[in-house]
mmCIF file of C-alpha atoms and ligand atoms in Angstrom:
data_model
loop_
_atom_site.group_PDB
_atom_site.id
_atom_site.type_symbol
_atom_site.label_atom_id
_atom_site.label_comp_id
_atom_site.label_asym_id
_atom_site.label_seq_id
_atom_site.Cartn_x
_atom_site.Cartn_y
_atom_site.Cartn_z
ATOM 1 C CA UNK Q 1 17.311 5.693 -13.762
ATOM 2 C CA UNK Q 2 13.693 5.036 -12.701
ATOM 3 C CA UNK Q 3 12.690 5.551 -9.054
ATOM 4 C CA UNK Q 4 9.340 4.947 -7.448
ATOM 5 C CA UNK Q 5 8.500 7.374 -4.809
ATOM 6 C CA UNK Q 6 4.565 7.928 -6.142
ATOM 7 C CA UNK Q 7 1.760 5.778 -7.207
ATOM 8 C CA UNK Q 8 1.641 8.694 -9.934
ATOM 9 C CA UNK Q 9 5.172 7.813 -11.048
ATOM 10 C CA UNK Q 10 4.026 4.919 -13.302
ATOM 11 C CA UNK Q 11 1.738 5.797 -16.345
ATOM 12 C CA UNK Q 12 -1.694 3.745 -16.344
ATOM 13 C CA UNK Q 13 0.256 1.299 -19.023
ATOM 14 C CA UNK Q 14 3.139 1.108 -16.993
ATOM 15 C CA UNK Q 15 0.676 -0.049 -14.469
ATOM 16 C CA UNK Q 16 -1.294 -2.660 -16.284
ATOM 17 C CA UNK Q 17 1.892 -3.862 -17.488
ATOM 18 C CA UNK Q 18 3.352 -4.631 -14.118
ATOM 19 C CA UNK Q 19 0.154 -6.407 -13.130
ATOM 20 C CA UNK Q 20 0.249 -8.384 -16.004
ATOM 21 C CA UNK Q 21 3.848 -8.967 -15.268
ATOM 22 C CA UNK Q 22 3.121 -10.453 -12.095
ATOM 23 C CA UNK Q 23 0.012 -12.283 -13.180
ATOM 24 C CA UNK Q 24 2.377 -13.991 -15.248
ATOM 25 C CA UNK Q 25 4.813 -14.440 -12.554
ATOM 26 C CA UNK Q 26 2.261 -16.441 -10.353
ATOM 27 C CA UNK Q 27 1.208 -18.763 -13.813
ATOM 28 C CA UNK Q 28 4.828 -19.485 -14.348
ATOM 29 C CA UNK Q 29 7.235 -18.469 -11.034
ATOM 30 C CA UNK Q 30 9.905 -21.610 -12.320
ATOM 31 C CA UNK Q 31 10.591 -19.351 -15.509
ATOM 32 C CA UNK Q 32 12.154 -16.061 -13.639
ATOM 33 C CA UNK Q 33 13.809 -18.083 -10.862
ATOM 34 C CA UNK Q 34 17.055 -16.700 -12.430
ATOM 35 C CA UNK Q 35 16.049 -13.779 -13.976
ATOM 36 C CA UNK Q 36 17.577 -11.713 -11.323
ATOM 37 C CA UNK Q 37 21.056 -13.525 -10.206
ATOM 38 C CA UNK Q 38 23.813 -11.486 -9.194
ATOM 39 C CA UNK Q 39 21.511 -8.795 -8.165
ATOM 40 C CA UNK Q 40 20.951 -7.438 -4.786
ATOM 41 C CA UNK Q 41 18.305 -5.476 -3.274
ATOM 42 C CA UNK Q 42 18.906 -3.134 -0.017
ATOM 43 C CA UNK Q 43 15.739 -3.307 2.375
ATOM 44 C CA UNK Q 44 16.511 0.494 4.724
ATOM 45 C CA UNK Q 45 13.580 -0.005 7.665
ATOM 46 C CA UNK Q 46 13.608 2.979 9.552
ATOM 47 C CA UNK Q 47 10.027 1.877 10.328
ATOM 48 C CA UNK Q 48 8.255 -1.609 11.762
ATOM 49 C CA UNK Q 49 7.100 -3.617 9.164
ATOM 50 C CA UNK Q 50 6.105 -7.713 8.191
ATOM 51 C CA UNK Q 51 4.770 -7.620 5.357
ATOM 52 C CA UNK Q 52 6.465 -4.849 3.449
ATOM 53 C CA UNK Q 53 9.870 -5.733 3.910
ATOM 54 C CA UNK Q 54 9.297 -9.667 3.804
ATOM 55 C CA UNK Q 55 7.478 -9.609 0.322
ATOM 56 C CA UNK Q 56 10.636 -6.847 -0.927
ATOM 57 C CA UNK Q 57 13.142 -9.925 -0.014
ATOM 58 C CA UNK Q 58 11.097 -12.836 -0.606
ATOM 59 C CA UNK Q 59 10.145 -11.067 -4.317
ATOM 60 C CA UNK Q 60 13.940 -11.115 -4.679
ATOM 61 C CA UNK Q 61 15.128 -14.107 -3.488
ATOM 62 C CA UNK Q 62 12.212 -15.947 -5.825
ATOM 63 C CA UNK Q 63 14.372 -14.037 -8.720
ATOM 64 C CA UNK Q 64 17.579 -16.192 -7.684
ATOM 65 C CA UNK Q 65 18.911 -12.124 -6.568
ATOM 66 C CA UNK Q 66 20.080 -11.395 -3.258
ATOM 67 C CA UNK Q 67 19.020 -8.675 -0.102
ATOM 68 C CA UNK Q 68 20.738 -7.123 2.474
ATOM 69 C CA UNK Q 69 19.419 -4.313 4.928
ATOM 70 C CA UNK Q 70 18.018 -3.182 8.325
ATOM 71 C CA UNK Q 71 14.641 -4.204 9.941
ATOM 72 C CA UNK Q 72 14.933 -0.897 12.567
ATOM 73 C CA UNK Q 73 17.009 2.492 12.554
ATOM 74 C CA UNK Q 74 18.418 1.707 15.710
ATOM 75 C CA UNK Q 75 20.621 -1.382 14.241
ATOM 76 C CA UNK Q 76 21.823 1.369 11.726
ATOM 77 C CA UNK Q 77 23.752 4.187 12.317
ATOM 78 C CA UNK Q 78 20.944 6.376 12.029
ATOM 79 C CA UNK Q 79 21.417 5.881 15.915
ATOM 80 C CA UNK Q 80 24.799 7.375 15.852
ATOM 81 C CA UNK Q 81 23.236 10.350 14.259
ATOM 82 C CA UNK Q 82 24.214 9.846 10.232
ATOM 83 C CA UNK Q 83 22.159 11.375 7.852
ATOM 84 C CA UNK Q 84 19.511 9.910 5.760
ATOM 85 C CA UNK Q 85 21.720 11.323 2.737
ATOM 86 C CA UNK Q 86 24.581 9.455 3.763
ATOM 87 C CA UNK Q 87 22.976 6.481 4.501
ATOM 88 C CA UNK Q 88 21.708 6.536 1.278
ATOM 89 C CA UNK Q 89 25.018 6.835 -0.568
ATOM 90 C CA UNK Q 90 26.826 3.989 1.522
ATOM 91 C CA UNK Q 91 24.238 1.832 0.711
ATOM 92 C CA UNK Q 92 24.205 2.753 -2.810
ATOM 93 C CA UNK Q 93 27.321 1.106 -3.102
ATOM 94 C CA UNK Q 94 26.789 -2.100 -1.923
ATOM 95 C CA UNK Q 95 23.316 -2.643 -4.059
ATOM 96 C CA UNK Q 96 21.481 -2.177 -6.992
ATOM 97 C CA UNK Q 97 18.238 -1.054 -6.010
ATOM 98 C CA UNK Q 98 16.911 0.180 -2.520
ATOM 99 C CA UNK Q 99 13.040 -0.433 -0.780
ATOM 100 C CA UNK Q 100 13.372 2.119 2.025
ATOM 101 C CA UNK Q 101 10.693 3.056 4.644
ATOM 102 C CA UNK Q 102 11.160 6.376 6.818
ATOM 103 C CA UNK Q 103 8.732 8.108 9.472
ATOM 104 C CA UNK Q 104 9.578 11.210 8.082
ATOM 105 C CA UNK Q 105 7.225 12.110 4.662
ATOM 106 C CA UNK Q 106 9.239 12.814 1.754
ATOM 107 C CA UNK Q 107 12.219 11.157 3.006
ATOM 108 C CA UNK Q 108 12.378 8.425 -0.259
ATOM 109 C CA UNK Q 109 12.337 11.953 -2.562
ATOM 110 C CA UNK Q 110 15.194 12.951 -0.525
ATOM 111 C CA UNK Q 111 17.300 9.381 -1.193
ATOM 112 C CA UNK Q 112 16.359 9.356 -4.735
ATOM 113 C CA UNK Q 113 18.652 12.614 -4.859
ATOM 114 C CA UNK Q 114 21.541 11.302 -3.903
ATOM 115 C CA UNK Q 115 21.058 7.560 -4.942
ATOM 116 C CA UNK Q 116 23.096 5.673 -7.525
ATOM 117 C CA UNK Q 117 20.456 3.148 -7.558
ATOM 118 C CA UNK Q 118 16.581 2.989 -7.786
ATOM 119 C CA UNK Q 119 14.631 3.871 -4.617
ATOM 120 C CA UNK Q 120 11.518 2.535 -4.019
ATOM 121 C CA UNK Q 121 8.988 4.245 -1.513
ATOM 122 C CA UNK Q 122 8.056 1.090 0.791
ATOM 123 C CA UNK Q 123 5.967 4.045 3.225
ATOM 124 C CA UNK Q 124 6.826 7.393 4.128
ATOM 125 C CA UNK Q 125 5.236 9.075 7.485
ATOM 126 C CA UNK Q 126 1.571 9.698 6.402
ATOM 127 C CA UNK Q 127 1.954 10.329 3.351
ATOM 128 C CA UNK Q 128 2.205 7.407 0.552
ATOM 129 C CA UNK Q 129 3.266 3.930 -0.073
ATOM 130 C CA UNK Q 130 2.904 2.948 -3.565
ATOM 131 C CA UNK Q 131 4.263 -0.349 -3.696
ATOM 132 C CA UNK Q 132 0.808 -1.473 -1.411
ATOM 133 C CA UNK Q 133 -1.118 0.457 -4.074
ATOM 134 C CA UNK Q 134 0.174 -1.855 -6.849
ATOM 135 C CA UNK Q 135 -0.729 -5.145 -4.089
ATOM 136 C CA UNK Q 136 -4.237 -3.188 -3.864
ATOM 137 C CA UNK Q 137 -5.091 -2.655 -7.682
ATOM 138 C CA UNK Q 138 -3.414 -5.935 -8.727
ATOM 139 C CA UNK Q 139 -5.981 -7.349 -6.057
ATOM 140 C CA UNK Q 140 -8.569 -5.681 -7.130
ATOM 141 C CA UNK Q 141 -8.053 -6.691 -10.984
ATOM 142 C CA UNK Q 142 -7.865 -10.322 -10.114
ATOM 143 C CA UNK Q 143 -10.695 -10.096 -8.072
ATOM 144 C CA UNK Q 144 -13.748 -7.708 -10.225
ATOM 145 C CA UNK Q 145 -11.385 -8.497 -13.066
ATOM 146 C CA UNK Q 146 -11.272 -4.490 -13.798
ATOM 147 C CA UNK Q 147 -9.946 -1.202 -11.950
ATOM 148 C CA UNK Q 148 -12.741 0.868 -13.677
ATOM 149 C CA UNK Q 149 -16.599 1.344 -12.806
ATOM 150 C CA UNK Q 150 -15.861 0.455 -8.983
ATOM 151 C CA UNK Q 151 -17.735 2.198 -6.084
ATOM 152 C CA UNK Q 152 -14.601 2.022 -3.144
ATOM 153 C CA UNK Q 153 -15.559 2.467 -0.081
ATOM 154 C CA UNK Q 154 -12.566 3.679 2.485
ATOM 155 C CA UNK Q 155 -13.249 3.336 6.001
ATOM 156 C CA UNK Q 156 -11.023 4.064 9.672
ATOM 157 C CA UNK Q 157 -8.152 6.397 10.175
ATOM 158 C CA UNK Q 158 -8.052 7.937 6.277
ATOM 159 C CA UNK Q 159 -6.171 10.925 7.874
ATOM 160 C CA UNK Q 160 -3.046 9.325 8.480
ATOM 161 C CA UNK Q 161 -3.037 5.874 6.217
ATOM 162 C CA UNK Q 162 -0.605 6.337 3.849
ATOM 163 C CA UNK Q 163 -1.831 3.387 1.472
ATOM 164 C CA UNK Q 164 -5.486 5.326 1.186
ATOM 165 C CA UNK Q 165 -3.814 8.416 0.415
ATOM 166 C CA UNK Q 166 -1.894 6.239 -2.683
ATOM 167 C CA UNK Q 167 -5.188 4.002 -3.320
ATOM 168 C CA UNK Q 168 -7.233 6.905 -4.067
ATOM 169 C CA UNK Q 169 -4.457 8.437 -5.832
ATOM 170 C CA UNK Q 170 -4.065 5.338 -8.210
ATOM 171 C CA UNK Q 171 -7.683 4.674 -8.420
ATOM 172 C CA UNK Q 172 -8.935 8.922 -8.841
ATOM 173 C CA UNK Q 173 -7.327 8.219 -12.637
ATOM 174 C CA UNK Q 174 -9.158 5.076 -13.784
ATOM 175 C CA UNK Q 175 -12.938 6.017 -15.842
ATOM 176 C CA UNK Q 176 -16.040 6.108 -13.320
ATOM 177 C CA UNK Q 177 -14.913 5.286 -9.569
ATOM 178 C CA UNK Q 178 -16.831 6.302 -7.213
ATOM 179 C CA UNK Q 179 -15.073 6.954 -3.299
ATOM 180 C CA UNK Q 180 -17.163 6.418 0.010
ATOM 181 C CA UNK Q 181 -15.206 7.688 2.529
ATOM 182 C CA UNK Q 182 -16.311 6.297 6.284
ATOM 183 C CA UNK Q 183 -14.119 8.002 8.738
ATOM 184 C CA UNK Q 184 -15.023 10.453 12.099
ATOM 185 C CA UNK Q 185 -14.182 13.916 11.736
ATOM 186 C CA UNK Q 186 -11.169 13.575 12.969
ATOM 187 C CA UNK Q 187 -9.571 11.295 10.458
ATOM 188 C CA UNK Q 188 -11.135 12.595 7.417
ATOM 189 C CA UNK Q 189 -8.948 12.130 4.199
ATOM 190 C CA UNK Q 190 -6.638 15.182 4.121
ATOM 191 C CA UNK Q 191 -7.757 18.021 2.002
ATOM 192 C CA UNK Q 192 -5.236 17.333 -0.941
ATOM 193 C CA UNK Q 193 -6.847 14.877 -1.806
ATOM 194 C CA UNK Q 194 -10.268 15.938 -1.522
ATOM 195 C CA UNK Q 195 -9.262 19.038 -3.841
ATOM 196 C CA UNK Q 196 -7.421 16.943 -6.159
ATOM 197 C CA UNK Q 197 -11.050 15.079 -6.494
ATOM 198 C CA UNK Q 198 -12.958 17.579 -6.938
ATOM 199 C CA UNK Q 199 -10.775 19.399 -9.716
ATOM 200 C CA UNK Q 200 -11.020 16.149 -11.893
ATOM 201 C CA UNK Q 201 -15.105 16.065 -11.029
ATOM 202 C CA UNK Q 202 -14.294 12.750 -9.705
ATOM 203 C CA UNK Q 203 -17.579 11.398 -7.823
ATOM 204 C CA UNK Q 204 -17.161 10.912 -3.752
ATOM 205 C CA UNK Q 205 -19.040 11.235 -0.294
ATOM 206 C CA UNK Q 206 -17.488 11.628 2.903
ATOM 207 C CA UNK Q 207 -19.583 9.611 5.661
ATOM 208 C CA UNK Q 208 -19.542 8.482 9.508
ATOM 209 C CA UNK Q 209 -21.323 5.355 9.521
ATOM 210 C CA UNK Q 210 -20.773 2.109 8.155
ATOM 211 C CA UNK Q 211 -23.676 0.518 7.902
ATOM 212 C CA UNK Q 212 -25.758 2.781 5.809
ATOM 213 C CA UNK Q 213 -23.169 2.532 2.608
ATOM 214 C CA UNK Q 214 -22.475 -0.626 2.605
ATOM 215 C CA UNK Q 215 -24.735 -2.218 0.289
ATOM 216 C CA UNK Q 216 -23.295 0.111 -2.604
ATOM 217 C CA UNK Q 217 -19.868 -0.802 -2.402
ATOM 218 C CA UNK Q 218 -17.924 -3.142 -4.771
ATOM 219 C CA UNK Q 219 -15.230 -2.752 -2.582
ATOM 220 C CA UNK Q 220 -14.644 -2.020 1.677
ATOM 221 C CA UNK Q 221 -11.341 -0.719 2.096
ATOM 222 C CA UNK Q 222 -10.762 -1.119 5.969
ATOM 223 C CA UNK Q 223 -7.712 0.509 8.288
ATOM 224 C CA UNK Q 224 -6.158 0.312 11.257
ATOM 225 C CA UNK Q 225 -6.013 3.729 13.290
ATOM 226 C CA UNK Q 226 -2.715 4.921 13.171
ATOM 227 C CA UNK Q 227 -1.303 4.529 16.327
ATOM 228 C CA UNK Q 228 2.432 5.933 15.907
ATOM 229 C CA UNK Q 229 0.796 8.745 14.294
ATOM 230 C CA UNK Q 230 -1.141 10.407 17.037
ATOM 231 C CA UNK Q 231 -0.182 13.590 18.966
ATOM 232 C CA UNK Q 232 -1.586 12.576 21.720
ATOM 233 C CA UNK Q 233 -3.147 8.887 23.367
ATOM 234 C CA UNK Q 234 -6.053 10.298 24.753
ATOM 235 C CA UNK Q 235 -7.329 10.912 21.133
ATOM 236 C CA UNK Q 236 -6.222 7.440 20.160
ATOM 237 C CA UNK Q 237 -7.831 5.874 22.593
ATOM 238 C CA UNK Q 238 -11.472 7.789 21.930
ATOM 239 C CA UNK Q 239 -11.207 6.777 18.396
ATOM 240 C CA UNK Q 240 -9.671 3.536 18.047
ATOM 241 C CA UNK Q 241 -12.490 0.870 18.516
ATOM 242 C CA UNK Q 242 -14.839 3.634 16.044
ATOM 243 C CA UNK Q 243 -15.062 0.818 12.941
ATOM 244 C CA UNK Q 244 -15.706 -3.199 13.850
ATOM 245 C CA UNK Q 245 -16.427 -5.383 10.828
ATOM 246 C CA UNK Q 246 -18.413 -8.028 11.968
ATOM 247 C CA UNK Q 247 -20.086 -11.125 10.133
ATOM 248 C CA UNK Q 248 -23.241 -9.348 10.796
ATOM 249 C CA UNK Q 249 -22.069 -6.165 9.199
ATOM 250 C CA UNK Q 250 -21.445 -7.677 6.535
ATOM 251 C CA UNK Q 251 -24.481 -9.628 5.780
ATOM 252 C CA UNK Q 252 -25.801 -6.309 4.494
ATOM 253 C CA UNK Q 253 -23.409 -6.088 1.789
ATOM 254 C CA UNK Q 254 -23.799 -7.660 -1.572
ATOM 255 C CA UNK Q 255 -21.912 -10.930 -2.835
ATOM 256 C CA UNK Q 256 -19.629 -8.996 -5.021
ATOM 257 C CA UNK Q 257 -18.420 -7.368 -2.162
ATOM 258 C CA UNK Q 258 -14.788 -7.283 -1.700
ATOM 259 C CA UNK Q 259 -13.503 -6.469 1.919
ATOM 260 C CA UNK Q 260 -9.410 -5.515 1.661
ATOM 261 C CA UNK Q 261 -7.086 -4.156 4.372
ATOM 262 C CA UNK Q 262 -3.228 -3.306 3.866
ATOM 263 C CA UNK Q 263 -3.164 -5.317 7.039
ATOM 264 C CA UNK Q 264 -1.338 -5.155 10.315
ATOM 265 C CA UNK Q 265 -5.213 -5.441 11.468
ATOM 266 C CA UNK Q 266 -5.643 -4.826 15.217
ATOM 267 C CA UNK Q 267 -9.300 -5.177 16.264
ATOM 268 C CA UNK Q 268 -11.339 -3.583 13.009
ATOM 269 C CA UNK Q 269 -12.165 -6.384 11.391
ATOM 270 C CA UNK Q 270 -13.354 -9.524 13.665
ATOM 271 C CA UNK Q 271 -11.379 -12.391 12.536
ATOM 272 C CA UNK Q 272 -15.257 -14.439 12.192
ATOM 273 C CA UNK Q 273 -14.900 -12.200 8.979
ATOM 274 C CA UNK Q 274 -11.625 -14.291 7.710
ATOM 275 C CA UNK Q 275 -13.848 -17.558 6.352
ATOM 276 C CA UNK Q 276 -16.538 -15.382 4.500
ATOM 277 C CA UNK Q 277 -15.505 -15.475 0.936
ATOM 278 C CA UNK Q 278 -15.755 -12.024 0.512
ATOM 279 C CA UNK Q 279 -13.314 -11.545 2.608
ATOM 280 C CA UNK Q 280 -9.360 -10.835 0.359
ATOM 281 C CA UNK Q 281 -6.651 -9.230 3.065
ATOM 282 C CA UNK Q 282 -4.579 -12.618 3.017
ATOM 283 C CA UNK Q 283 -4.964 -12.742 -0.804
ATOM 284 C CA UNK Q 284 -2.888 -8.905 -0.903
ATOM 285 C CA UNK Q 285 -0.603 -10.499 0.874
ATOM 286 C CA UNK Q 286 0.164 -13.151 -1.774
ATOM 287 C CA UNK Q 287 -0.047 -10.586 -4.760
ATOM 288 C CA UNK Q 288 2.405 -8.229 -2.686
ATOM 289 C CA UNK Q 289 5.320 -10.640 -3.450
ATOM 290 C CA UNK Q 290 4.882 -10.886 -6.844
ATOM 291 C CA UNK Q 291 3.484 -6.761 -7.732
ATOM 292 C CA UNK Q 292 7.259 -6.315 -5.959
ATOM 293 C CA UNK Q 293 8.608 -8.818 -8.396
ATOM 294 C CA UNK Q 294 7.160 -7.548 -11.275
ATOM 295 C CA UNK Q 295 8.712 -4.050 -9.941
ATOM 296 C CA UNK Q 296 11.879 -4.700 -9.001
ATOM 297 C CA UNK Q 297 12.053 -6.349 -12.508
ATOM 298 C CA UNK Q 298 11.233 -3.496 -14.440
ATOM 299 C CA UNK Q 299 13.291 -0.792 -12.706
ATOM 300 C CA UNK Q 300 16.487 -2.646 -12.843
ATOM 301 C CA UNK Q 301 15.825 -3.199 -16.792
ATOM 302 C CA UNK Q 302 15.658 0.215 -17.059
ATOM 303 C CA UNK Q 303 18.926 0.561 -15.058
ATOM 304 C CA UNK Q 304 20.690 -2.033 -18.149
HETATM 305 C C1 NCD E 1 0.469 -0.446 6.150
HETATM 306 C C2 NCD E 1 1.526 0.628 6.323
HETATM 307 O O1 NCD E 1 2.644 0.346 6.760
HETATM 308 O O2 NCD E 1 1.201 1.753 5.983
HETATM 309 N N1 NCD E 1 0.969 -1.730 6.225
HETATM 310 C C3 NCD E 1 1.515 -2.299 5.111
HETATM 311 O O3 NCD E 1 2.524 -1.873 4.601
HETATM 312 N N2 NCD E 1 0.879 -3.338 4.563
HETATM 313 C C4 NCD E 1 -0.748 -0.223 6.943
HETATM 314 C C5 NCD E 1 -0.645 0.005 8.423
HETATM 315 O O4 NCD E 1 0.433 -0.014 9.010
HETATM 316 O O5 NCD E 1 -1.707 0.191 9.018
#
């Protein structure tokens, strides 16, 4: 049994083969409107979400398959204080593969342990959350029509975003990438990573301002600052209107400019921005229902 907990999980072939999976699913959606009858897929929200957890059951309703779940831990009994572990197990047994999203980091590891199905990490904490990862490099394929020779720029609260942390994960093992990371001190990209970079001799500069980098990019990576993440508001507050992409921003950027963001956005990219061309956040969104497709698909063959 497959689970997918980290971007690194897959194999770069498993990876291209999922995108082409769901490339395929968009050309031709009437030909797996079966494919996954009889099947049922557990959505476990410990977390807020829209888009996450609607694409997970839309991907497998599309299939003909069915989903069950909980959009808060409070409707669970998480609020009568069971364990993640037993959760997991209960659930287990009324599904055949679980999307689960938990505040606490490594809590998907944790279910995979005592699953009897596949668990897939929808978000944990700060950490990761591969499945936006695949929406992000199936994105960016469609869009520069490669993942390699890219200059990504990564810009807001790279500290806490879990889907930068996967992103640069995914996109540190493809041939000449290039990272520009635009964050204050404060939200730098956590050291892990940084290390991780610099032991593959994998090009990247860490910057404050936006402006100055832009031209270079292929593609701007924005984030919202992560709110629920904070130790304290007063910080939150100081650094949450740092990054505003405006339509005058971006007229110093090149036309092959891509601007992306995992989206909820809250005020870091003006919605003037929406109608510029450049301009791909609601185009994720489309891909994210059928990269989950294309998933769920292969992890239950596996399962056969
Ligand atoms: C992101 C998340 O939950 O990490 N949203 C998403 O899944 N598309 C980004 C965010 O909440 O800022």
């Amino acid at each position: 049994m497959r689970h997918l907990i980290d971007i690194t999980d897959l194999e770069l072939t498993e990876i291209d083969g999922l995108l082409d999976l769901a490339d395929d699913m968009i050309a031709h959606r009437e030909r797996y409107a079966d494919s996954q009858r009889g099947r049922i897929l557990g959505t476990l929200f410990f977390e807020p979400s829209t888009r996450t957890r609607l694409s997970f059951e839309s991907a497998m309703l599309t299939m003909g398959g069915n989903v069950l779940g909980f959009a808060s831990a409070d409707s669970s009994s998480t609020a009568k204080g069971e364990s993640l572990q037993d959760t997991i197990r209960t659930v287990s047994c009324y599904c055949d593969i679980i999307a689960m999203r938990h505040p606490k980091e490594g809590a998907p590891v944790a279910a995979s342990l005592c699953s009897d199905v596949p668990i897939i990490n929808a978000g944990d904490g700060g950490h990761n959350h591969p499945t936006q990862t695949l929406t992000d490099l199936m994105t960016i394929r469609r869009e520069m029509g490669r993942l390699d020779s890219l200059t990504i720029g990564l810009c807001g609260d790279l500290k806490f975003g879990r889907t930068v942390h996967s992103l640069i994960s995914a996109m540190s093992r493809y041939p000449n990438v290039r990272f520009v990371m635009i964050s204050p001190p404060e939200l730098r990209v956590p050291e892990y990573l940084t290390e991780m970079l610099r032991a593959k001799n994998i090009e990247f500069c860490e910057v404050e301002q936006m402006e100055s980098v832009l031209p270079e990019l292929d593609i701007l990576y924005m984030t919202r600052v992560q709110r629920e993440r904070f130790f304290n508001e007063a910080d939150y507050v100081r650094l949450k209107d740092t990054y505003v992409l405006t339509p005058e921003k971006l007229r110093l950027a090149d036309s092959r400019l891509r601007v992306m963001h995992p989206l909820p956005r809250v005020n870091e990219i003006s919605s003037k921005v929406d109608s510029d061309p450049r301009a791909v956040y609601f185009t994720q969104v489309r891909n994210g229902r059928y990269v989950r497709m294309a998933l769920i698909t292969r992890l239950l063959e596996v399962c056969e």
